[in-house]
Tab-separated table of C-alpha atoms and ligand atoms in Angstrom:
chain	number	residue	atom	x	y	z
A	80	MET	CA	-11.649	45.872	9.442
A	81	ASN	CA	-14.533	43.432	9.262
A	82	ILE	CA	-15.039	41.697	5.895
A	83	HIS	CA	-18.454	40.352	4.942
A	84	ILE	CA	-18.820	38.222	1.812
A	85	GLU	CA	-22.324	37.433	0.578
A	86	ASN	CA	-23.416	34.874	-2.068
A	87	LEU	CA	-20.276	35.598	-4.077
A	88	SER	CA	-19.851	33.913	-7.455
A	89	LYS	CA	-17.400	34.528	-10.264
A	90	ASN	CA	-17.515	33.249	-13.838
A	91	PHE	CA	-14.834	33.545	-16.483
A	92	GLY	CA	-16.823	32.929	-19.665
A	93	ALA	CA	-18.668	29.644	-19.189
A	94	THR	CA	-16.440	28.564	-16.303
A	95	GLN	CA	-17.688	29.161	-12.779
A	96	VAL	CA	-14.633	29.723	-10.596
A	97	LEU	CA	-16.323	30.806	-7.339
A	98	ARG	CA	-19.688	29.371	-6.285
A	99	ASN	CA	-21.959	31.189	-3.913
A	100	ILE	CA	-19.413	31.962	-1.191
A	101	GLY	CA	-20.637	33.392	2.101
A	102	LEU	CA	-18.154	34.396	4.754
A	103	GLU	CA	-17.574	36.683	7.722
A	104	ILE	CA	-14.022	37.680	8.657
A	105	PRO	CA	-13.879	39.634	11.917
A	106	ASP	CA	-11.543	42.587	12.429
A	107	ARG	CA	-7.901	41.619	13.161
A	108	GLU	CA	-8.334	37.954	12.387
A	109	PHE	CA	-5.605	36.025	10.522
A	110	VAL	CA	-7.425	33.839	8.017
A	111	SER	CA	-5.787	31.483	5.552
A	112	LEU	CA	-7.344	30.391	2.318
A	113	LEU	CA	-5.989	26.927	1.605
A	114	GLY	CA	-6.710	24.798	-1.431
A	115	PRO	CA	-5.231	23.061	-4.453
A	116	SER	CA	-4.104	24.860	-7.558
A	117	GLY	CA	-6.980	26.312	-9.582
A	118	CYS	CA	-9.629	26.130	-6.812
A	119	GLY	CA	-10.238	29.909	-6.918
A	120	LYS	CA	-8.120	31.302	-4.050
A	121	THR	CA	-6.439	34.063	-6.022
A	122	THR	CA	-9.698	35.022	-7.715
A	123	LEU	CA	-11.355	35.530	-4.325
A	124	LEU	CA	-8.364	37.565	-3.119
A	125	ARG	CA	-8.419	39.702	-6.281
A	126	ILE	CA	-12.125	40.462	-5.748
A	127	LEU	CA	-11.369	41.545	-2.185
A	128	ALA	CA	-8.535	43.723	-3.497
A	129	GLY	CA	-10.759	45.326	-6.156
A	130	PHE	CA	-8.899	43.935	-9.183
A	131	GLU	CA	-11.908	41.829	-10.269
A	132	ASP	CA	-15.679	42.319	-10.069
A	133	PRO	CA	-17.843	39.458	-8.811
A	134	SER	CA	-20.407	37.993	-11.218
A	135	GLU	CA	-22.924	37.724	-8.383
A	136	GLY	CA	-23.080	38.681	-4.717
A	137	GLN	CA	-21.206	41.377	-2.858
A	138	VAL	CA	-18.378	42.227	-0.469
A	139	LEU	CA	-18.723	44.702	2.393
A	140	PHE	CA	-15.839	46.253	4.358
A	141	ASP	CA	-17.033	47.403	7.792
A	142	GLY	CA	-20.604	47.293	6.505
A	143	LYS	CA	-19.921	49.363	3.354
A	144	PRO	CA	-20.334	47.686	-0.069
A	145	VAL	CA	-17.033	47.636	-1.975
A	146	SER	CA	-17.610	44.930	-4.615
A	147	SER	CA	-20.712	43.943	-6.541
A	148	PRO	CA	-21.323	43.027	-10.205
A	149	GLY	CA	-20.232	45.947	-12.362
A	150	HIS	CA	-19.417	48.159	-9.405
A	151	SER	CA	-16.190	47.817	-7.462
A	152	VAL	CA	-14.328	50.396	-5.431
A	153	PRO	CA	-10.809	50.516	-7.013
A	154	PRO	CA	-7.882	49.058	-5.044
A	155	GLU	CA	-6.362	52.443	-4.189
A	156	LYS	CA	-9.609	53.530	-2.560
A	157	ARG	CA	-9.664	50.489	-0.214
A	158	ASN	CA	-7.647	50.551	2.980
A	159	ILE	CA	-5.660	47.454	1.999
A	160	SER	CA	-2.132	46.313	1.132
A	161	MET	CA	-1.154	43.344	-0.978
A	162	VAL	CA	1.863	41.061	-0.900
A	163	PHE	CA	2.464	38.982	-4.017
A	164	GLN	CA	4.216	35.695	-4.641
A	165	SER	CA	6.515	37.458	-7.130
A	166	PHE	CA	7.393	40.234	-4.597
A	167	ALA	CA	6.609	42.869	-7.326
A	168	LEU	CA	9.395	45.230	-6.263
A	169	TRP	CA	10.405	48.293	-8.280
A	170	PRO	CA	13.920	47.750	-9.663
A	171	HIS	CA	14.809	51.473	-9.702
A	172	LEU	CA	13.881	52.140	-6.046
A	173	THR	CA	16.022	51.421	-2.980
A	174	VAL	CA	14.637	49.544	0.007
A	175	ARG	CA	13.946	52.815	1.840
A	176	GLU	CA	12.245	54.311	-1.227
A	177	HIS	CA	9.941	51.283	-1.399
A	178	LEU	CA	8.613	52.364	1.996
A	179	GLU	CA	8.545	56.098	1.279
A	180	PHE	CA	6.393	55.673	-1.825
A	181	PRO	CA	3.260	54.161	-0.231
A	182	LEU	CA	3.527	56.514	2.742
A	183	ARG	CA	3.355	59.426	0.322
A	184	HIS	CA	0.590	58.027	-1.898
A	185	HIS	CA	-1.609	55.693	0.211
A	186	ARG	CA	-4.699	57.720	1.009
A	187	PHE	CA	-5.482	56.085	4.359
A	188	VAL	CA	-2.171	56.752	6.149
A	189	ALA	CA	-2.821	58.195	9.620
A	190	GLU	CA	-1.648	61.804	10.135
A	191	GLU	CA	0.511	60.725	13.047
A	192	ILE	CA	2.423	58.306	10.771
A	193	ARG	CA	2.677	60.719	7.837
A	194	GLY	CA	4.001	63.442	10.144
A	195	ASN	CA	6.734	61.149	11.488
A	196	SER	CA	7.382	59.196	8.328
A	197	LYS	CA	11.187	59.118	8.666
A	198	ARG	CA	11.026	57.580	12.149
A	199	HIS	CA	8.197	55.266	11.125
A	200	ILE	CA	10.196	53.971	8.147
A	201	GLU	CA	13.234	53.338	10.358
A	202	GLU	CA	11.042	51.405	12.825
A	203	THR	CA	9.520	49.343	10.034
A	204	LEU	CA	12.944	48.531	8.565
A	205	GLU	CA	14.036	47.472	12.052
A	206	ILE	CA	11.012	45.157	12.435
A	207	VAL	CA	11.826	43.277	9.231
A	208	GLY	CA	15.600	43.352	9.831
A	209	LEU	CA	16.468	45.544	6.837
A	210	SER	CA	17.955	48.630	8.547
A	211	ARG	CA	21.449	47.937	7.266
A	212	LEU	CA	20.249	47.325	3.707
A	213	ALA	CA	18.049	50.416	3.340
A	214	GLY	CA	20.156	51.906	0.537
A	215	ARG	CA	20.258	48.793	-1.644
A	216	TYR	CA	18.281	48.105	-4.821
A	217	PRO	CA	16.251	44.862	-5.274
A	218	ALA	CA	18.909	43.378	-7.577
A	219	GLN	CA	21.389	43.624	-4.669
A	220	LEU	CA	19.195	41.568	-2.290
A	221	SER	CA	18.640	37.851	-1.701
A	222	GLY	CA	15.184	36.285	-2.221
A	223	GLY	CA	14.414	36.369	1.500
A	224	GLN	CA	15.490	40.011	1.778
A	225	ARG	CA	13.318	40.947	-1.202
A	226	GLN	CA	10.342	39.305	0.418
A	227	ARG	CA	11.034	41.314	3.589
A	228	VAL	CA	10.943	44.494	1.481
A	229	ALA	CA	7.572	43.429	0.065
A	230	LEU	CA	6.257	42.780	3.592
A	231	ALA	CA	7.679	46.075	4.898
A	232	ARG	CA	6.094	47.984	2.004
A	233	ALA	CA	2.730	46.362	2.758
A	234	MET	CA	2.835	47.044	6.488
A	235	VAL	CA	4.352	50.563	6.495
A	236	THR	CA	1.000	52.253	5.871
A	237	ARG	CA	-0.623	50.224	8.684
A	238	PRO	CA	-3.509	49.139	6.431
A	239	ALA	CA	-6.762	47.787	7.824
A	240	VAL	CA	-6.446	44.642	5.679
A	241	MET	CA	-3.393	42.810	4.355
A	242	LEU	CA	-4.012	40.439	1.455
A	243	MET	CA	-1.171	37.990	0.898
A	244	ASP	CA	-1.017	35.731	-2.162
A	245	GLU	CA	1.410	32.853	-1.556
A	246	PRO	CA	4.023	35.317	-0.253
A	247	LEU	CA	6.536	32.612	0.707
A	248	SER	CA	6.257	30.196	-2.175
A	249	ALA	CA	9.302	31.573	-4.036
A	250	LEU	CA	11.568	31.004	-1.004
A	251	ASP	CA	13.473	27.864	-0.044
A	252	ALA	CA	12.046	25.560	2.638
A	253	GLY	CA	14.163	26.828	5.553
A	254	LEU	CA	13.510	30.481	4.817
A	255	ARG	CA	9.784	29.841	4.416
A	256	ILE	CA	9.599	28.551	7.963
A	257	ALA	CA	11.641	31.469	9.345
A	258	MET	CA	9.427	33.983	7.524
A	259	ARG	CA	6.253	32.493	9.010
A	260	GLU	CA	7.217	33.890	12.389
A	261	GLU	CA	7.987	37.249	10.799
A	262	ILE	CA	4.501	37.385	9.247
A	263	GLN	CA	2.841	36.448	12.543
A	264	ARG	CA	4.794	39.227	14.257
A	265	ILE	CA	3.824	41.755	11.568
A	266	HIS	CA	0.177	40.772	12.029
A	267	ARG	CA	0.442	41.318	15.795
A	268	ILE	CA	2.174	44.686	15.372
A	269	CYS	CA	-0.179	45.995	12.673
A	270	GLY	CA	-3.348	44.648	14.282
A	271	CYS	CA	-4.894	44.352	10.811
A	272	THR	CA	-7.113	41.705	9.265
A	273	VAL	CA	-5.009	39.272	7.229
A	274	LEU	CA	-6.205	37.070	4.400
A	275	TYR	CA	-3.431	34.707	3.442
A	276	VAL	CA	-3.604	32.521	0.333
A	277	THR	CA	-1.515	29.364	0.261
A	278	HIS	CA	-1.550	25.795	-0.976
A	279	ASP	CA	0.851	24.762	1.808
A	280	GLN	CA	-1.121	22.974	4.535
A	281	SER	CA	1.461	23.354	7.290
A	282	GLU	CA	1.871	27.080	6.591
A	283	ALA	CA	-1.870	27.695	6.917
A	284	LEU	CA	-2.311	25.541	10.039
A	285	ALA	CA	0.756	27.046	11.722
A	286	MET	CA	-0.088	30.730	11.412
A	287	SER	CA	-3.834	31.235	11.236
A	288	ASP	CA	-6.650	31.947	13.663
A	289	ARG	CA	-8.910	30.348	11.094
A	290	VAL	CA	-8.429	28.286	7.961
A	291	LEU	CA	-10.801	28.124	4.992
A	292	ILE	CA	-10.406	25.029	2.876
A	293	MET	CA	-11.378	25.723	-0.728
A	294	ASN	CA	-12.076	23.151	-3.392
A	295	ASN	CA	-13.517	23.709	-6.816
A	296	GLY	CA	-14.842	27.205	-6.066
A	297	ILE	CA	-16.520	26.479	-2.734
A	298	ILE	CA	-15.400	26.597	0.892
A	299	GLU	CA	-15.531	22.995	2.146
A	300	GLN	CA	-14.578	23.798	5.740
A	301	ASN	CA	-14.142	26.912	7.841
A	302	GLY	CA	-12.580	26.295	11.236
A	303	ASN	CA	-9.550	26.684	13.477
A	304	SER	CA	-6.395	24.700	12.727
A	305	ALA	CA	-7.143	21.916	15.229
A	306	ASP	CA	-10.676	21.413	13.877
A	307	ILE	CA	-9.457	21.270	10.318
A	308	TYR	CA	-6.684	18.814	11.167
A	309	TYR	CA	-8.395	16.534	13.693
A	310	ARG	CA	-12.040	16.870	12.615
A	311	PRO	CA	-12.136	17.243	8.826
A	312	ALA	CA	-15.654	17.933	7.534
A	313	THR	CA	-15.321	16.203	4.170
A	314	PRO	CA	-13.228	13.439	2.589
A	315	PHE	CA	-11.469	16.085	0.485
A	316	VAL	CA	-10.392	18.069	3.572
A	317	ALA	CA	-9.157	14.907	5.297
A	318	ARG	CA	-7.037	13.929	2.334
A	319	PHE	CA	-5.799	17.396	1.426
A	320	VAL	CA	-4.918	18.700	4.896
A	321	SER	CA	-3.428	15.723	6.704
A	322	GLY	CA	-2.916	13.225	3.883
A	323	SER	CA	-5.456	10.915	5.536
A	324	ASN	CA	-6.136	7.419	4.243
A	325	LEU	CA	-9.814	6.927	3.375
A	326	LEU	CA	-11.077	3.424	4.200
A	327	ALA	CA	-14.420	2.219	2.881
A	328	GLY	CA	-16.732	0.322	5.233
A	329	GLU	CA	-19.775	0.645	7.468
A	330	TRP	CA	-20.344	2.766	10.537
A	331	HIS	CA	-22.164	1.664	13.700
A	332	GLY	CA	-21.880	4.687	16.007
A	333	GLU	CA	-18.160	5.135	16.591
A	334	ALA	CA	-17.351	1.633	15.368
A	335	PHE	CA	-16.047	1.422	11.817
A	336	CYS	CA	-16.402	-2.065	10.326
A	337	PHE	CA	-14.521	-3.046	7.201
A	338	GLY	CA	-13.009	-5.992	5.360
A	339	SER	CA	-14.957	-9.001	4.111
A	340	GLN	CA	-17.875	-9.780	6.425
A	341	ASP	CA	-16.854	-6.768	8.506
A	342	ARG	CA	-13.887	-8.677	9.872
A	343	TYR	CA	-12.250	-5.578	11.341
A	344	ARG	CA	-13.963	-3.280	13.825
A	345	TRP	CA	-12.074	-0.166	14.841
A	346	ILE	CA	-13.420	2.458	17.250
A	347	VAL	CA	-12.718	5.821	15.647
A	348	PRO	CA	-14.090	8.823	17.570
A	349	ASP	CA	-14.559	12.337	16.207
A	350	VAL	CA	-15.387	11.430	12.599
A	351	GLN	CA	-17.885	13.900	11.149
A	352	ASP	CA	-21.315	12.684	10.014
A	353	ALA	CA	-20.843	13.932	6.437
A	354	ILE	CA	-17.895	11.564	6.022
A	355	LYS	CA	-19.652	8.683	7.795
A	356	ARG	CA	-22.631	9.034	5.476
A	357	GLU	CA	-20.308	8.272	2.563
A	358	GLY	CA	-19.215	5.039	4.265
A	359	LEU	CA	-15.672	6.342	4.659
A	360	CYS	CA	-13.253	6.498	7.560
A	361	PRO	CA	-10.407	9.056	7.412
A	362	LEU	CA	-7.250	7.883	9.164
A	363	ARG	CA	-4.238	10.166	9.356
A	364	PRO	CA	-0.885	8.457	8.733
A	365	ASP	CA	-0.021	8.970	12.424
A	366	GLN	CA	-3.157	7.137	13.589
A	367	LEU	CA	-1.898	3.759	12.364
A	368	VAL	CA	0.746	1.614	14.090
A	369	PHE	CA	2.398	-1.736	13.581
A	370	THR	CA	1.186	-4.473	15.886
A	371	SER	CA	2.082	-8.097	16.543
A	372	ASP	CA	-1.631	-9.011	16.793
A	373	PRO	CA	-2.315	-11.386	13.848
A	374	GLY	CA	-6.031	-10.566	14.132
A	375	GLU	CA	-5.331	-7.074	12.819
A	376	LEU	CA	-5.025	-5.809	9.248
A	377	PRO	CA	-2.193	-7.504	7.322
A	378	GLY	CA	0.006	-5.680	4.834
A	379	VAL	CA	3.382	-5.557	3.149
A	380	ILE	CA	5.755	-2.600	3.265
A	381	GLN	CA	5.958	-1.144	-0.241
A	382	ASN	CA	8.023	1.955	0.452
A	383	VAL	CA	9.764	3.718	3.327
A	384	GLN	CA	11.171	7.237	3.584
A	385	PHE	CA	13.448	8.335	6.429
A	386	GLN	CA	12.301	11.718	7.771
A	387	GLY	CA	14.567	12.231	10.776
A	388	ARG	CA	12.212	11.919	13.741
A	389	GLU	CA	9.961	9.454	11.957
A	390	ASN	CA	9.685	7.122	8.987
A	391	HIS	CA	6.972	7.400	6.366
A	392	TYR	CA	5.677	4.068	5.099
A	393	THR	CA	3.437	2.983	2.268
A	394	ILE	CA	1.823	-0.337	3.112
A	395	GLY	CA	0.098	-2.517	0.543
A	396	THR	CA	-3.071	-4.062	1.998
A	397	ALA	CA	-6.148	-5.773	0.576
A	398	LEU	CA	-7.863	-2.360	0.990
A	399	GLY	CA	-5.258	-0.601	-1.143
A	400	ALA	CA	-2.084	1.276	-0.231
A	401	LEU	CA	-2.142	2.958	3.182
A	402	ARG	CA	0.235	5.674	4.419
A	403	MET	CA	1.692	5.503	7.937
A	404	HIS	CA	4.064	7.775	9.874
A	405	ILE	CA	5.945	5.985	12.639
A	406	PRO	CA	8.058	7.969	15.126
A	407	GLY	CA	11.599	6.833	15.770
A	408	ALA	CA	14.685	6.292	13.641
A	409	ASP	CA	14.550	2.463	13.350
A	410	ARG	CA	13.016	1.341	10.167
A	411	CYS	CA	11.551	-1.769	8.680
A	412	GLU	CA	12.620	-2.673	5.158
A	413	VAL	CA	10.544	-2.868	1.995
A	414	GLY	CA	8.947	-6.288	1.500
A	415	ARG	CA	8.436	-7.033	5.233
A	416	GLN	CA	5.031	-8.333	6.225
A	417	VAL	CA	3.272	-6.483	9.025
A	418	PHE	CA	-0.057	-6.042	10.823
A	419	LEU	CA	-1.652	-2.619	11.167
A	420	ALA	CA	-3.822	-1.362	13.995
A	421	LEU	CA	-5.295	1.903	15.173
A	422	ARG	CA	-2.827	3.770	17.361
A	423	ASP	CA	-5.001	4.168	20.456
A	424	LYS	CA	-6.248	0.607	20.366
A	425	ALA	CA	-2.773	-0.820	19.919
A	426	GLU	CA	-1.336	1.292	22.719
A	427	SER	CA	-4.073	0.454	25.170
A	428	ALA	CA	-3.581	-3.228	24.365
A	429	GLY	CA	0.068	-2.881	25.338
A	430	ALA	CA	1.508	-3.082	21.835
A	431	PRO	CA	5.272	-2.675	21.452
A	432	ALA	CA	6.746	0.814	21.217
A	433	ASP	CA	6.757	2.314	17.723
A	434	SER	CA	10.490	1.946	17.291
A	435	ALA	CA	10.236	-1.822	17.819
A	436	ILE	CA	8.476	-2.859	14.649
A	437	PRO	CA	7.046	-6.344	14.765
A	438	CYS	CA	7.073	-8.120	11.416
A	439	ALA	CA	5.202	-11.286	10.595
A	440	GLN	CA	4.272	-13.737	7.875
A	441	VAL	CA	0.840	-12.628	6.773
A	442	SER	CA	-1.713	-13.289	4.117
A	443	LEU	CA	-3.190	-10.270	2.362
A	444	SER	CA	-6.702	-11.672	2.042
A	445	ILE	CA	-9.289	-10.143	4.304
B	258	ATP	P1	-3.076	28.636	-7.825
B	258	ATP	O1	-2.859	28.056	-6.462
B	258	ATP	O2	-2.543	27.756	-8.929
B	258	ATP	O3	-2.638	30.057	-7.959
B	258	ATP	P2	-5.853	29.418	-7.419
B	258	ATP	O4	-6.592	28.574	-6.465
B	258	ATP	O5	-5.353	30.735	-6.913
B	258	ATP	O6	-4.672	28.592	-8.100
B	258	ATP	P3	-7.209	30.976	-9.415
B	258	ATP	O7	-6.003	31.723	-9.892
B	258	ATP	O8	-8.184	31.740	-8.603
B	258	ATP	O9	-6.809	29.645	-8.669
B	258	ATP	O10	-7.923	30.400	-10.712
B	258	ATP	C1	-9.125	29.638	-10.612
B	258	ATP	C2	-9.556	29.210	-12.004
B	258	ATP	O11	-9.945	30.364	-12.754
B	258	ATP	C3	-8.458	28.535	-12.810
B	258	ATP	O12	-9.023	27.469	-13.519
B	258	ATP	C4	-7.979	29.621	-13.752
B	258	ATP	O13	-7.498	29.080	-14.955
B	258	ATP	C5	-9.233	30.441	-13.967
B	258	ATP	N1	-8.948	31.870	-14.221
B	258	ATP	C6	-8.350	32.718	-13.382
B	258	ATP	N2	-8.273	33.956	-13.910
B	258	ATP	C7	-8.852	33.879	-15.147
B	258	ATP	C8	-9.106	34.814	-16.202
B	258	ATP	N3	-8.758	36.094	-16.085
B	258	ATP	N4	-9.723	34.351	-17.305
B	258	ATP	C9	-10.113	33.068	-17.413
B	258	ATP	N5	-9.913	32.128	-16.455
B	258	ATP	C10	-9.295	32.535	-15.331
């Protein structure tokens, strides 16, 4: 199902939570809505589900209006399913009964599915790996198994749209990653449009055809994962999605000049004009390296965290603290003095490999 959102705003009393949102979500696309807590993600999802009316604007499903101020088609009359963060299972129903219920009551279930509901339920249980647990009640399941029930219940009717509100956030880190693949598979099998709300950057980038970055009630960027990660449109997106450092300085084409009297000049391609206009340069932690070149930016290691395949550093510089991610297990200790360069520049100048970390006596003045 195609979703069209037009000039959508939502106020709660005097507070405007959504501001003039316009959006087109094509049929079968997997779209994530990513943003910090309180930016309006759930409110937008609830309007799409029919639980809230917009204050202004409208929503159309396949060209038909379903939400406008004071007039919203109720959730049960939309061909949608929802998956909640809290799972929202029914304690008195078994796993199998959780799937039987929507098949009996969802008004959009295809005749072919309704006529073969027993087989269809078995297939769905198989897809989510719950066949052996079909007779259990929610209290007899682990968190991951409960979430599978919630996903199975949402997909069993083969809805045109699945709306998911932070469906993995109650699970532990390992299970969250395993369930991502499950959700991608369910999306492929169902062939439905998915709108997936999360505040987890890696979850959104990993699974989606498209990611919408929300901040303070507006969509700051709408693009595929690579665009969002490598070509952030705003300083907020750069910081929120990849944890980029934001350096202040002056742009001359692709050359970013910073430090006193523009002492440093780094060539940084692919930075969007909106960020350049603010005199900022976003640098992801993986774009910086240590170098032995004393003409580069000096700093002192303030903190280091071992992360297995890489170390995460915080470096104190005259420009403020900068974050760096350096591949390799070797690590430099807190208090060491270092020089920082841009990764590409350092590598093309034949800088040492990342695991060999040159340290030097430096002065922090620039
Ligand atoms: P989170 O990631 O924490 O769930 P979110 O991005 O989903 O956040 P929303 O739940 O959409 O954010 O809430 C956006 C803002 O609207 C918040 O400031 C919230 O307090 C406010 N809000 C949400 N629902 C209501 C309501 N029914 N009445 C008043 N304010 C509300």
